[in-house]
Short mmCIF file of C-alpha atoms in Angstrom, two decimals:
data_model
loop_
_atom_site.label_atom_id
_atom_site.label_comp_id
_atom_site.label_asym_id
_atom_site.label_seq_id
_atom_site.Cartn_x
_atom_site.Cartn_y
_atom_site.Cartn_z
CA MET A 848 18.60 -8.69 21.33
CA SER A 849 21.00 -9.84 24.08
CA ASN A 850 21.54 -13.53 24.76
CA ALA A 851 22.37 -12.75 28.37
CA PRO A 852 20.72 -14.86 31.06
CA GLN A 853 18.15 -12.86 33.01
CA THR A 854 18.97 -14.04 36.53
CA ILE A 855 21.46 -16.11 38.46
CA THR A 856 20.10 -18.27 41.27
CA ASN A 857 22.19 -18.82 44.40
CA PRO A 858 24.06 -20.85 45.33
CA ILE A 859 26.08 -20.96 42.12
CA LEU A 860 28.27 -23.74 43.57
CA PRO A 861 25.90 -25.91 45.64
CA GLY A 862 27.23 -28.24 48.29
CA PHE A 863 30.47 -27.89 50.22
CA ASN A 864 32.29 -25.11 48.30
CA PRO A 865 33.39 -22.45 50.81
CA ASP A 866 35.79 -19.48 50.83
CA PRO A 867 35.52 -18.56 47.13
CA SER A 868 38.29 -16.70 45.33
CA ILE A 869 37.47 -15.49 41.81
CA CYS A 870 39.52 -14.25 38.89
CA ARG A 871 38.93 -13.45 35.22
CA VAL A 872 41.28 -14.26 32.35
CA GLY A 873 39.91 -12.85 29.12
CA ASP A 874 36.35 -14.15 28.78
CA ASP A 875 36.88 -16.95 31.31
CA TYR A 876 36.03 -16.84 35.00
CA TYR A 877 37.46 -19.17 37.64
CA ILE A 878 36.51 -19.77 41.28
CA ALA A 879 38.78 -21.60 43.72
CA THR A 880 37.25 -23.01 46.91
CA SER A 881 38.48 -24.78 50.05
CA THR A 882 38.57 -28.58 50.24
CA PHE A 883 39.88 -29.06 53.81
CA GLU A 884 40.78 -32.75 54.38
CA TRP A 885 39.40 -33.94 51.03
CA PHE A 886 41.92 -34.90 48.34
CA PRO A 887 42.98 -33.71 45.76
CA GLY A 888 43.26 -30.22 47.19
CA VAL A 889 41.37 -27.08 46.06
CA GLN A 890 38.40 -27.10 43.70
CA ILE A 891 38.44 -24.79 40.68
CA HIS A 892 35.25 -24.15 38.71
CA HIS A 893 35.05 -22.40 35.32
CA SER A 894 32.37 -20.19 33.78
CA LYS A 895 31.83 -18.00 30.74
CA ASP A 896 28.76 -16.16 32.06
CA LEU A 897 28.99 -16.18 35.90
CA LYS A 898 25.80 -18.26 35.96
CA ASN A 899 26.79 -21.71 34.70
CA TRP A 900 29.81 -23.38 36.28
CA ARG A 901 31.66 -26.67 35.86
CA LEU A 902 34.45 -28.27 37.88
CA VAL A 903 37.65 -28.22 35.81
CA SER A 904 40.59 -28.74 38.14
CA ARG A 905 41.87 -29.86 41.53
CA PRO A 906 45.47 -28.63 41.36
CA LEU A 907 47.05 -30.25 44.44
CA THR A 908 47.38 -33.85 43.31
CA ARG A 909 50.72 -35.18 44.57
CA ALA A 910 52.62 -35.61 47.82
CA SER A 911 55.10 -32.83 47.06
CA GLN A 912 52.18 -30.38 46.99
CA LEU A 913 49.95 -31.79 49.73
CA ASP A 914 50.00 -34.67 52.22
CA MET A 915 47.24 -34.47 54.83
CA ARG A 916 47.71 -37.83 56.50
CA GLY A 917 47.33 -37.04 60.20
CA ASN A 918 45.39 -33.82 59.62
CA PRO A 919 42.27 -33.50 61.80
CA ASP A 920 38.73 -33.15 60.50
CA SER A 921 38.29 -29.65 59.07
CA GLY A 922 42.06 -29.25 58.83
CA GLY A 923 43.90 -29.26 55.51
CA ILE A 924 43.17 -26.74 52.76
CA TRP A 925 41.74 -23.48 54.06
CA ALA A 926 40.75 -20.49 51.90
CA PRO A 927 42.81 -20.62 48.70
CA CYS A 928 43.40 -17.51 46.62
CA LEU A 929 43.51 -17.73 42.81
CA THR A 930 44.95 -14.90 40.69
CA TYR A 931 46.42 -14.47 37.21
CA SER A 932 49.52 -12.43 36.38
CA ASP A 933 52.61 -12.62 34.16
CA GLY A 934 51.06 -15.37 32.04
CA LEU A 935 50.58 -17.65 35.04
CA PHE A 936 47.84 -18.72 37.41
CA TRP A 937 48.95 -18.21 41.01
CA LEU A 938 47.32 -20.33 43.71
CA VAL A 939 47.98 -19.59 47.37
CA TYR A 940 46.72 -21.98 50.04
CA THR A 941 47.01 -23.03 53.67
CA ASP A 942 47.54 -26.57 54.96
CA VAL A 943 46.22 -26.61 58.54
CA LYS A 944 47.77 -29.36 60.67
CA ARG A 945 46.14 -28.41 63.96
CA ASN A 946 42.86 -26.57 64.47
CA GLU A 947 41.88 -27.09 68.11
CA GLY A 948 42.97 -25.38 71.30
CA ASN A 949 45.03 -22.22 71.43
CA PHE A 950 47.24 -23.09 68.47
CA LYS A 951 46.83 -23.24 64.73
CA ASP A 952 49.64 -24.97 62.85
CA ALA A 953 48.93 -23.41 59.46
CA HIS A 954 51.49 -23.50 56.65
CA ASN A 955 51.09 -21.26 53.61
CA TYR A 956 52.30 -22.11 50.10
CA ILE A 957 52.26 -20.80 46.52
CA VAL A 958 51.96 -22.87 43.32
CA THR A 959 51.74 -21.67 39.72
CA ALA A 960 50.62 -23.04 36.35
CA PRO A 961 50.48 -21.76 32.76
CA SER A 962 46.97 -23.21 32.37
CA ILE A 963 44.17 -23.86 34.83
CA GLU A 964 44.50 -27.57 34.00
CA GLY A 965 48.21 -27.42 34.86
CA PRO A 966 50.84 -28.56 35.13
CA TRP A 967 50.92 -27.06 38.61
CA SER A 968 54.34 -26.47 40.13
CA ASP A 969 55.74 -27.82 43.34
CA PRO A 970 54.92 -25.42 46.18
CA VAL A 971 56.98 -22.50 47.42
CA TYR A 972 56.73 -22.16 51.18
CA ALA A 973 55.65 -18.70 52.32
CA ASN A 974 55.03 -18.59 56.09
CA SER A 975 53.11 -20.09 59.00
CA SER A 976 52.00 -16.97 60.89
CA GLY A 977 48.30 -17.47 60.18
CA PHE A 978 45.87 -18.64 57.55
CA ASP A 979 43.75 -17.31 54.63
CA PRO A 980 46.70 -16.14 52.51
CA SER A 981 46.26 -14.02 49.39
CA LEU A 982 48.60 -12.65 46.73
CA PHE A 983 48.23 -9.14 45.27
CA HIS A 984 49.95 -8.17 42.00
CA ASP A 985 50.53 -4.39 42.03
CA ASP A 986 50.65 -2.41 38.80
CA ASP A 987 54.35 -1.64 39.35
CA GLY A 988 55.18 -5.34 39.03
CA ARG A 989 55.70 -6.01 42.74
CA LYS A 990 53.79 -8.75 44.54
CA TRP A 991 52.42 -8.62 48.05
CA PHE A 992 51.39 -11.43 50.37
CA VAL A 993 48.68 -10.96 52.99
CA ASN A 994 47.29 -13.33 55.61
CA MET A 995 45.56 -13.10 58.93
CA ILE A 996 47.85 -13.46 61.95
CA TRP A 997 47.00 -16.01 64.65
CA ASP A 998 47.91 -15.00 68.22
CA HIS A 999 47.68 -18.06 70.48
CA ARG A 1000 47.67 -15.84 73.57
CA LYS A 1001 44.20 -14.56 72.62
CA THR A 1002 44.83 -11.16 74.20
CA PRO A 1003 42.11 -10.18 73.58
CA THR A 1004 41.62 -12.24 70.41
CA ALA A 1005 43.55 -14.79 68.40
CA PHE A 1006 42.52 -12.98 65.19
CA ALA A 1007 45.14 -10.28 65.57
CA GLY A 1008 44.96 -8.56 62.18
CA ILE A 1009 46.09 -8.73 58.58
CA LEU A 1010 49.82 -9.01 57.85
CA LEU A 1011 51.41 -7.61 54.68
CA GLN A 1012 54.83 -8.59 53.29
CA GLU A 1013 56.41 -8.43 49.85
CA TYR A 1014 56.87 -11.63 47.85
CA ASP A 1015 59.91 -11.96 45.59
CA PRO A 1016 59.05 -14.47 42.83
CA LYS A 1017 62.65 -14.73 41.64
CA ALA A 1018 63.95 -15.55 45.09
CA GLY A 1019 60.86 -17.64 45.83
CA LYS A 1020 60.33 -16.20 49.30
CA LEU A 1021 58.81 -13.37 51.32
CA VAL A 1022 61.15 -10.42 51.78
CA GLY A 1023 61.26 -7.12 53.61
CA PRO A 1024 59.38 -5.83 56.62
CA ILE A 1025 56.13 -7.33 57.92
CA LYS A 1026 53.33 -4.92 58.80
CA ASN A 1027 49.95 -5.41 60.42
CA ILE A 1028 47.81 -3.23 58.15
CA PHE A 1029 44.29 -3.85 59.50
CA LYS A 1030 42.89 -5.12 62.80
CA GLY A 1031 39.25 -5.23 61.78
CA THR A 1032 36.10 -3.82 63.34
CA GLU A 1033 34.17 -4.58 66.51
CA ARG A 1034 32.56 -7.51 64.62
CA GLY A 1035 35.88 -9.28 65.29
CA LEU A 1036 37.63 -12.38 63.95
CA VAL A 1037 39.18 -10.62 60.96
CA GLU A 1038 40.44 -13.01 58.26
CA GLY A 1039 40.14 -13.78 54.52
CA PRO A 1040 42.00 -10.73 53.13
CA HIS A 1041 42.12 -9.72 49.46
CA LEU A 1042 43.79 -6.58 48.07
CA TYR A 1043 42.78 -4.59 44.96
CA LYS A 1044 43.76 -1.29 43.34
CA ARG A 1045 41.25 1.08 41.80
CA GLY A 1046 41.08 4.82 41.21
CA GLY A 1047 44.20 5.60 43.18
CA TYR A 1048 43.11 3.57 46.21
CA TYR A 1049 44.18 0.25 47.61
CA TYR A 1050 41.07 -1.64 48.71
CA LEU A 1051 41.17 -4.35 51.37
CA LEU A 1052 38.35 -6.87 51.54
CA THR A 1053 38.20 -9.09 54.63
CA ALA A 1054 35.88 -11.54 56.37
CA GLU A 1055 34.72 -10.91 59.91
CA GLY A 1056 32.40 -12.31 62.55
CA GLY A 1057 33.49 -15.93 62.18
CA THR A 1058 32.07 -18.29 59.61
CA GLY A 1059 28.72 -18.65 61.38
CA TYR A 1060 25.64 -16.47 61.58
CA ARG A 1061 27.56 -13.25 62.35
CA HIS A 1062 29.70 -13.60 59.22
CA ALA A 1063 30.35 -10.53 57.05
CA VAL A 1064 32.39 -9.07 54.21
CA THR A 1065 34.17 -5.94 55.45
CA PHE A 1066 35.66 -3.27 53.16
CA ALA A 1067 38.38 -0.68 53.76
CA ARG A 1068 40.69 1.48 51.62
CA SER A 1069 43.87 3.51 51.73
CA LYS A 1070 45.96 5.71 49.44
CA ARG A 1071 48.98 3.72 50.62
CA LEU A 1072 49.36 -0.03 50.49
CA THR A 1073 50.66 -0.12 54.05
CA GLY A 1074 47.74 1.94 55.36
CA PRO A 1075 46.19 3.36 57.40
CA TYR A 1076 42.93 1.93 56.03
CA GLU A 1077 39.63 3.77 56.42
CA LEU A 1078 36.45 1.73 56.80
CA HIS A 1079 33.55 1.60 54.36
CA PRO A 1080 30.73 3.92 55.56
CA ASP A 1081 28.59 0.81 56.16
CA LYS A 1082 31.62 -1.21 57.37
CA HIS A 1083 30.22 -4.39 55.81
CA VAL A 1084 29.24 -4.98 52.20
CA VAL A 1085 27.54 -8.35 52.73
CA SER A 1086 26.09 -9.89 55.89
CA ALA A 1087 22.89 -11.74 56.80
CA LEU A 1088 23.21 -10.97 60.52
CA THR A 1089 20.34 -8.47 60.52
CA PHE A 1090 18.25 -10.54 58.10
CA PRO A 1091 17.37 -13.67 60.11
CA ASP A 1092 14.54 -14.60 57.74
CA SER A 1093 16.73 -14.62 54.65
CA PRO A 1094 17.15 -18.09 53.10
CA ILE A 1095 20.83 -17.21 52.69
CA GLN A 1096 22.69 -17.13 55.99
CA ARG A 1097 26.32 -17.14 57.15
CA ALA A 1098 27.19 -14.76 54.28
CA GLY A 1099 30.79 -13.60 54.26
CA HIS A 1100 34.34 -14.27 53.03
CA GLY A 1101 34.11 -12.61 49.63
CA ASP A 1102 36.08 -11.67 46.54
CA PHE A 1103 35.02 -9.63 43.51
CA VAL A 1104 35.61 -9.54 39.76
CA GLU A 1105 34.78 -7.17 36.91
CA THR A 1106 33.42 -8.16 33.50
CA PRO A 1107 34.89 -6.68 30.30
CA GLU A 1108 31.96 -4.23 30.26
CA GLY A 1109 32.78 -3.01 33.77
CA GLU A 1110 30.05 -4.81 35.74
CA THR A 1111 31.18 -5.88 39.21
CA TYR A 1112 30.19 -9.14 40.92
CA MET A 1113 31.13 -10.42 44.35
CA VAL A 1114 31.30 -14.10 45.29
CA HIS A 1115 30.96 -15.08 48.93
CA LEU A 1116 30.29 -18.12 51.04
CA MET A 1117 26.78 -18.83 52.31
CA GLY A 1118 24.69 -21.46 54.10
CA ARG A 1119 21.15 -22.72 53.57
CA PRO A 1120 19.85 -23.68 57.02
CA ILE A 1121 16.64 -25.59 57.45
CA PRO A 1122 14.19 -22.99 58.82
CA GLY A 1123 14.07 -23.02 62.59
CA LEU A 1124 17.00 -25.43 62.96
CA ASN A 1125 20.04 -23.39 61.92
CA ARG A 1126 21.70 -26.46 60.47
CA CYS A 1127 23.31 -26.42 57.03
CA GLN A 1128 23.81 -29.96 55.71
CA MET A 1129 25.51 -28.76 52.54
CA GLY A 1130 27.93 -26.82 54.70
CA ARG A 1131 29.15 -23.55 53.26
CA GLU A 1132 28.40 -22.97 49.60
CA THR A 1133 29.29 -20.25 47.08
CA ALA A 1134 26.94 -17.39 46.14
CA ILE A 1135 27.30 -14.37 43.86
CA GLN A 1136 25.95 -10.82 44.16
CA LYS A 1137 25.83 -7.91 41.71
CA CYS A 1138 27.56 -4.80 43.03
CA VAL A 1139 27.85 -1.14 42.03
CA TRP A 1140 30.54 1.44 42.68
CA GLY A 1141 29.14 4.63 44.17
CA GLU A 1142 30.23 8.17 43.39
CA ASP A 1143 32.05 8.09 46.73
CA GLY A 1144 34.27 5.29 45.43
CA TRP A 1145 32.79 2.56 47.64
CA LEU A 1146 31.39 -0.78 46.55
CA ARG A 1147 27.84 -1.76 47.56
CA LEU A 1148 25.35 -4.47 46.67
CA GLU A 1149 22.99 -3.44 43.88
CA GLY A 1150 19.90 -4.21 45.98
CA GLU A 1151 19.27 -3.65 49.67
CA ALA A 1152 22.44 -2.84 51.58
CA GLN A 1153 24.25 -5.94 52.86
CA LEU A 1154 21.34 -8.32 52.13
CA PRO A 1155 22.48 -11.35 50.08
CA GLN A 1156 19.97 -12.08 47.32
CA VAL A 1157 18.84 -15.52 46.14
CA ASN A 1158 18.15 -14.24 42.61
CA VAL A 1159 20.67 -11.87 41.12
CA VAL A 1160 20.62 -9.85 37.88
CA ALA A 1161 23.01 -11.56 35.48
CA PRO A 1162 25.77 -9.76 33.57
CA ASN A 1163 25.47 -8.71 29.97
CA LEU A 1164 27.18 -11.85 28.70
CA PRO A 1165 26.01 -14.61 26.35
CA GLU A 1166 24.68 -17.56 28.29
CA HIS A 1167 27.06 -20.50 28.23
CA PRO A 1168 25.62 -23.67 29.80
CA PHE A 1169 27.66 -26.86 30.27
CA GLU A 1170 26.64 -30.47 30.03
CA PRO A 1171 25.20 -31.60 33.38
CA GLU A 1172 27.11 -34.09 35.47
CA PRO A 1173 25.95 -37.67 34.79
CA VAL A 1174 23.49 -39.05 37.32
CA ARG A 1175 25.12 -42.47 37.16
CA HIS A 1176 28.76 -43.51 37.02
CA ASP A 1177 29.48 -47.09 35.92
CA PHE A 1178 33.24 -46.91 36.52
CA ASP A 1179 34.08 -47.99 32.99
CA ALA A 1180 36.91 -45.45 32.58
CA PRO A 1181 40.38 -46.00 34.10
CA ASP A 1182 40.21 -42.80 36.18
CA LEU A 1183 37.93 -41.78 39.01
CA PRO A 1184 35.10 -39.46 37.85
CA MET A 1185 35.79 -35.88 38.86
CA ALA A 1186 32.74 -35.63 41.10
CA PHE A 1187 34.44 -37.89 43.66
CA GLN A 1188 37.15 -37.27 46.23
CA TRP A 1189 38.82 -39.24 48.98
CA LEU A 1190 40.41 -38.27 52.28
CA ARG A 1191 43.88 -36.90 53.06
CA THR A 1192 46.30 -39.21 51.29
CA PRO A 1193 48.30 -38.51 48.10
CA GLU A 1194 48.54 -42.30 47.58
CA PRO A 1195 45.07 -43.19 46.25
CA GLU A 1196 46.34 -46.48 44.82
CA ARG A 1197 46.36 -47.80 48.38
CA LEU A 1198 42.64 -46.98 48.69
CA PHE A 1199 41.07 -47.83 45.35
CA SER A 1200 41.50 -49.08 41.79
CA LEU A 1201 39.41 -48.87 38.62
CA ARG A 1202 41.67 -51.31 36.74
CA GLU A 1203 41.74 -54.43 38.91
CA ARG A 1204 38.16 -55.31 37.97
CA PRO A 1205 37.08 -53.33 34.87
CA GLY A 1206 33.69 -51.70 35.22
CA HIS A 1207 33.99 -51.55 39.00
CA LEU A 1208 35.49 -49.32 41.65
CA ARG A 1209 37.52 -51.56 43.94
CA LEU A 1210 38.06 -50.25 47.45
CA TYR A 1211 40.76 -51.77 49.65
CA GLY A 1212 39.66 -51.86 53.27
CA ARG A 1213 41.99 -49.76 55.35
CA GLU A 1214 41.70 -48.07 58.72
CA SER A 1215 38.55 -47.35 60.69
CA ILE A 1216 35.82 -44.87 59.84
CA GLY A 1217 37.12 -41.43 60.66
CA SER A 1218 40.82 -42.37 60.59
CA TYR A 1219 43.07 -39.36 60.13
CA PHE A 1220 45.47 -41.40 58.00
CA GLU A 1221 44.15 -44.04 55.56
CA GLN A 1222 40.40 -44.39 55.18
CA ALA A 1223 38.97 -46.09 52.09
CA LEU A 1224 36.14 -43.66 51.44
CA VAL A 1225 35.30 -42.37 47.95
CA ALA A 1226 32.42 -39.91 48.00
CA ARG A 1227 30.79 -36.89 46.40
CA ARG A 1228 29.14 -33.77 47.79
CA GLN A 1229 25.51 -33.60 48.84
CA THR A 1230 24.13 -30.65 46.87
CA ALA A 1231 20.43 -30.58 47.86
CA TYR A 1232 18.32 -31.42 50.90
CA ASP A 1233 16.37 -33.98 48.85
CA TYR A 1234 18.45 -36.58 47.03
CA ASP A 1235 18.71 -40.27 46.15
CA ALA A 1236 22.03 -42.13 46.13
CA GLU A 1237 22.49 -45.73 45.07
CA THR A 1238 25.25 -48.30 44.60
CA SER A 1239 25.87 -52.05 44.36
CA VAL A 1240 28.61 -53.76 46.33
CA ASP A 1241 30.16 -57.20 45.83
CA PHE A 1242 31.89 -58.08 49.09
CA SER A 1243 32.72 -61.26 51.00
CA PRO A 1244 33.96 -60.36 54.47
CA GLU A 1245 35.77 -63.02 56.47
CA THR A 1246 35.80 -61.37 59.91
CA CYS A 1247 33.80 -58.82 61.84
CA GLN A 1248 36.62 -56.33 61.24
CA GLN A 1249 35.81 -56.09 57.54
CA THR A 1250 32.90 -53.94 56.29
CA ALA A 1251 31.87 -52.26 53.05
CA GLY A 1252 28.84 -50.29 51.95
CA LEU A 1253 27.04 -47.01 51.35
CA ILE A 1254 27.79 -44.07 53.63
CA ALA A 1255 26.47 -40.59 54.33
CA TYR A 1256 29.46 -38.86 55.88
CA TYR A 1257 30.47 -35.57 57.44
CA GLY A 1258 33.36 -36.53 59.73
CA ARG A 1259 34.72 -39.10 62.16
CA TYR A 1260 31.87 -38.52 64.64
CA GLN A 1261 29.13 -37.73 62.11
CA PHE A 1262 28.09 -40.50 59.71
CA PHE A 1263 25.49 -43.12 58.76
CA LEU A 1264 26.80 -46.34 57.17
CA LEU A 1265 24.89 -49.31 55.74
CA ALA A 1266 27.45 -52.11 55.42
CA VAL A 1267 27.90 -55.74 54.54
CA VAL A 1268 29.52 -57.35 57.58
CA ARG A 1269 30.43 -60.81 58.83
CA ASP A 1270 28.49 -62.27 61.73
CA GLU A 1271 29.78 -65.38 63.52
CA GLU A 1272 26.31 -66.93 63.63
CA PHE A 1273 24.57 -65.71 60.45
CA GLY A 1274 27.45 -65.22 58.01
CA ASN A 1275 27.13 -62.28 55.61
CA CYS A 1276 24.73 -59.70 57.00
CA LEU A 1277 23.73 -56.09 56.76
CA SER A 1278 24.42 -53.79 59.66
CA LEU A 1279 24.02 -50.08 60.33
CA LEU A 1280 26.87 -48.17 61.95
CA THR A 1281 26.16 -44.59 62.98
CA CYS A 1282 27.66 -41.82 65.08
CA PRO A 1283 25.52 -39.04 66.55
CA GLY A 1284 27.88 -36.10 66.16
CA LYS A 1285 29.02 -35.69 69.76
CA TYR A 1286 32.49 -34.19 70.19
CA PRO A 1287 34.85 -35.35 71.44
CA GLY A 1288 34.69 -39.13 71.29
CA GLY A 1289 31.12 -39.87 70.25
CA ASP A 1290 30.33 -43.56 70.65
CA MET A 1291 29.31 -45.48 67.55
CA GLN A 1292 25.79 -46.92 67.57
CA PHE A 1293 24.26 -50.01 65.94
CA PRO A 1294 20.57 -49.18 65.36
CA LEU A 1295 19.44 -52.61 64.08
CA ASP A 1296 17.98 -54.98 66.67
CA ALA A 1297 19.64 -57.87 64.85
CA PRO A 1298 21.82 -58.28 61.75
CA VAL A 1299 19.97 -58.87 58.46
CA PRO A 1300 21.34 -61.94 56.62
CA VAL A 1301 22.08 -61.60 52.88
CA SER A 1302 23.29 -64.02 50.23
CA ASP A 1303 27.06 -64.10 49.86
CA SER A 1304 26.80 -65.01 46.16
CA VAL A 1305 24.85 -61.93 44.95
CA PRO A 1306 25.94 -58.28 45.18
CA VAL A 1307 23.89 -56.08 47.49
CA ARG A 1308 22.25 -52.96 46.12
CA MET A 1309 22.02 -50.11 48.58
CA LYS A 1310 20.15 -46.81 48.46
CA ILE A 1311 19.77 -43.64 50.50
CA GLU A 1312 16.68 -41.48 50.23
CA SER A 1313 17.17 -38.14 51.92
CA ARG A 1314 14.17 -35.80 52.18
CA GLY A 1315 14.64 -32.66 54.21
CA THR A 1316 15.64 -33.76 57.70
CA ALA A 1317 14.82 -37.46 57.11
CA LEU A 1318 17.39 -39.96 55.81
CA ARG A 1319 16.41 -43.57 55.07
CA PHE A 1320 18.35 -46.63 53.90
CA PHE A 1321 17.13 -49.37 51.54
CA TYR A 1322 18.64 -52.58 50.22
CA ALA A 1323 17.92 -55.28 47.62
CA GLN A 1324 19.56 -58.27 45.97
CA GLY A 1325 19.10 -59.57 42.44
CA SER A 1326 15.72 -58.56 41.02
CA ASP A 1327 14.16 -58.02 44.47
CA GLU A 1328 12.26 -54.84 45.25
CA TRP A 1329 13.79 -52.32 47.62
CA THR A 1330 13.38 -53.05 51.35
CA ARG A 1331 13.62 -50.40 54.06
CA ILE A 1332 16.23 -51.07 56.71
CA GLY A 1333 16.75 -49.29 60.00
CA PRO A 1334 15.13 -46.20 61.51
CA VAL A 1335 14.64 -42.78 59.98
CA PHE A 1336 17.81 -40.84 60.70
CA ASP A 1337 18.15 -37.13 61.39
CA ALA A 1338 19.95 -35.94 58.27
CA THR A 1339 20.84 -32.64 59.94
CA GLN A 1340 23.38 -34.52 62.06
CA LEU A 1341 25.57 -34.20 58.95
CA SER A 1342 26.03 -30.45 59.36
CA ASP A 1343 28.59 -28.01 60.74
CA GLU A 1344 26.31 -26.98 63.55
CA ALA A 1345 25.48 -30.51 64.76
CA GLY A 1346 29.07 -31.39 65.61
CA ARG A 1347 31.51 -28.91 67.06
CA GLY A 1348 29.41 -26.04 65.74
CA GLU A 1349 29.88 -23.70 62.83
CA HIS A 1350 33.14 -22.36 64.31
CA GLY A 1351 34.68 -25.84 64.62
CA ASN A 1352 33.28 -27.79 61.66
CA PHE A 1353 33.92 -26.38 58.20
CA THR A 1354 33.08 -28.97 55.54
CA GLY A 1355 29.74 -30.46 54.44
CA ALA A 1356 27.83 -33.68 53.89
CA PHE A 1357 29.14 -36.28 51.44
CA VAL A 1358 27.62 -39.54 50.21
CA GLY A 1359 29.66 -42.41 48.83
CA MET A 1360 31.29 -45.80 49.16
CA HIS A 1361 33.29 -47.07 52.11
CA ALA A 1362 35.41 -50.11 52.97
CA MET A 1363 37.11 -50.89 56.26
CA ASP A 1364 39.46 -53.67 57.33
CA THR A 1365 40.91 -53.09 60.77
CA SER A 1366 42.64 -56.51 60.65
CA GLY A 1367 45.19 -54.96 58.29
CA SER A 1368 44.72 -57.47 55.46
CA GLY A 1369 43.24 -54.92 53.03
CA LYS A 1370 40.13 -56.93 52.10
CA HIS A 1371 38.65 -55.47 48.92
CA ALA A 1372 35.08 -54.60 47.96
CA ASP A 1373 33.89 -54.00 44.38
CA PHE A 1374 31.29 -51.33 43.60
CA ASP A 1375 29.56 -51.73 40.23
CA TYR A 1376 28.12 -48.21 39.93
CA PHE A 1377 27.17 -45.13 41.87
CA SER A 1378 24.24 -42.82 41.14
CA TYR A 1379 23.22 -39.53 42.70
CA SER A 1380 20.08 -37.51 41.90
CA ASP A 1381 18.97 -34.19 43.34
CA MET A 1382 15.23 -34.62 43.95
CA SER A 1383 14.27 -31.10 45.06
#
């Protein structure tokens, strides 16, 4: 009797985990996803059965690989590609420095490592002609680099096709002619290319339609690497565009892998909008679909054509679960738990320490909420619509410019913060600082009618309860019971669609700990623990 799991439930990587790239090495499967402005760069998850996944690596950890200070919201790491060849893992990624207006300043790099845990090399610069780079290892030993090309003239579109050029690993650079091998279909906005070889054909998988509700995975093939490429009879392999009632929306940007027994699975990004609202608080997540190769040599979903399924037939592999992530982190270890990230900077020692006060995470107040440079925010992904998050902060502000507390955060104009502040009349108080998601330049709001005084000799416990569209804050000190503070907030403000829209915002909701000191003195705040529980 097989030990294989019966079904896989999507998403397989809940919370902000977009643009998946998958590869298999022996019996091990790895998915790399985009991290945008969150540091360290690129998330890599590992699985043995395509059902159970755990986070094992964030490869871009140092300034020589990635420095995003100054990058805008939803800039940074776009659409990495992870492959394995010649005894090495190859990771290709884009660092986007500008993402608004006619231009995209997008720089593409390659790093390698002998193991998924590293050590990862310093980057080799490839090009800056567009984003979503991918590396294809042909069976003759040659390597080929593809990326979408960005045309700032937009005549008629900025998404001008897929460029192909050879990569010389010995020289460490792209060489030879550049060719535009595919301009996409009428769906438009062609990006996210991956190349494969099978049965005498080169197959080209791309994303189209933009990363919103018209998103799709498009498939084409050619007998020659340089084309011309003929389209799949259905054009698209995955898309939810014609299935508005599907709980999985925004399906596109895929990659596929084969098991040792020849079963084919495609991973793709997806969103879970609240019905009727078209807002995805978790941003873009990763799903998986079972596929079959037809007698005509084309790949299709196993079920209804193009429709992404919530429950998918699992492969014939032994089930391999991992230990679940702890609900509570007490910061007793010298390193930050892997669930957490910070923003942009490769110098985390300027933002936080787990050694200055053992058993606590110390944040050093830096620039303002939403700063593109140094913001002391340590947070983790929201992975369900219903969750509880809790922390305790020991903080003694001296001026109104110093704050610290619990934050639900999407970006510089989308956040809810409960903070300990300093009031000239009442001393230490609690205040709420929020921003409604208006771009550009949304004004911050202060929803409390008056500050709430708290003792300056006892840490303040803080809690968020998020249920569907409703987000509430609570606080307590000592052995006191929880007390509600502030109004009920619209949790869907922390979504792609609520800000600049799904074609301008690309991350997802986080919850975590924040400290700010705009006086420049770096006032610290100590957080005793952090807990997060999915309640749905």
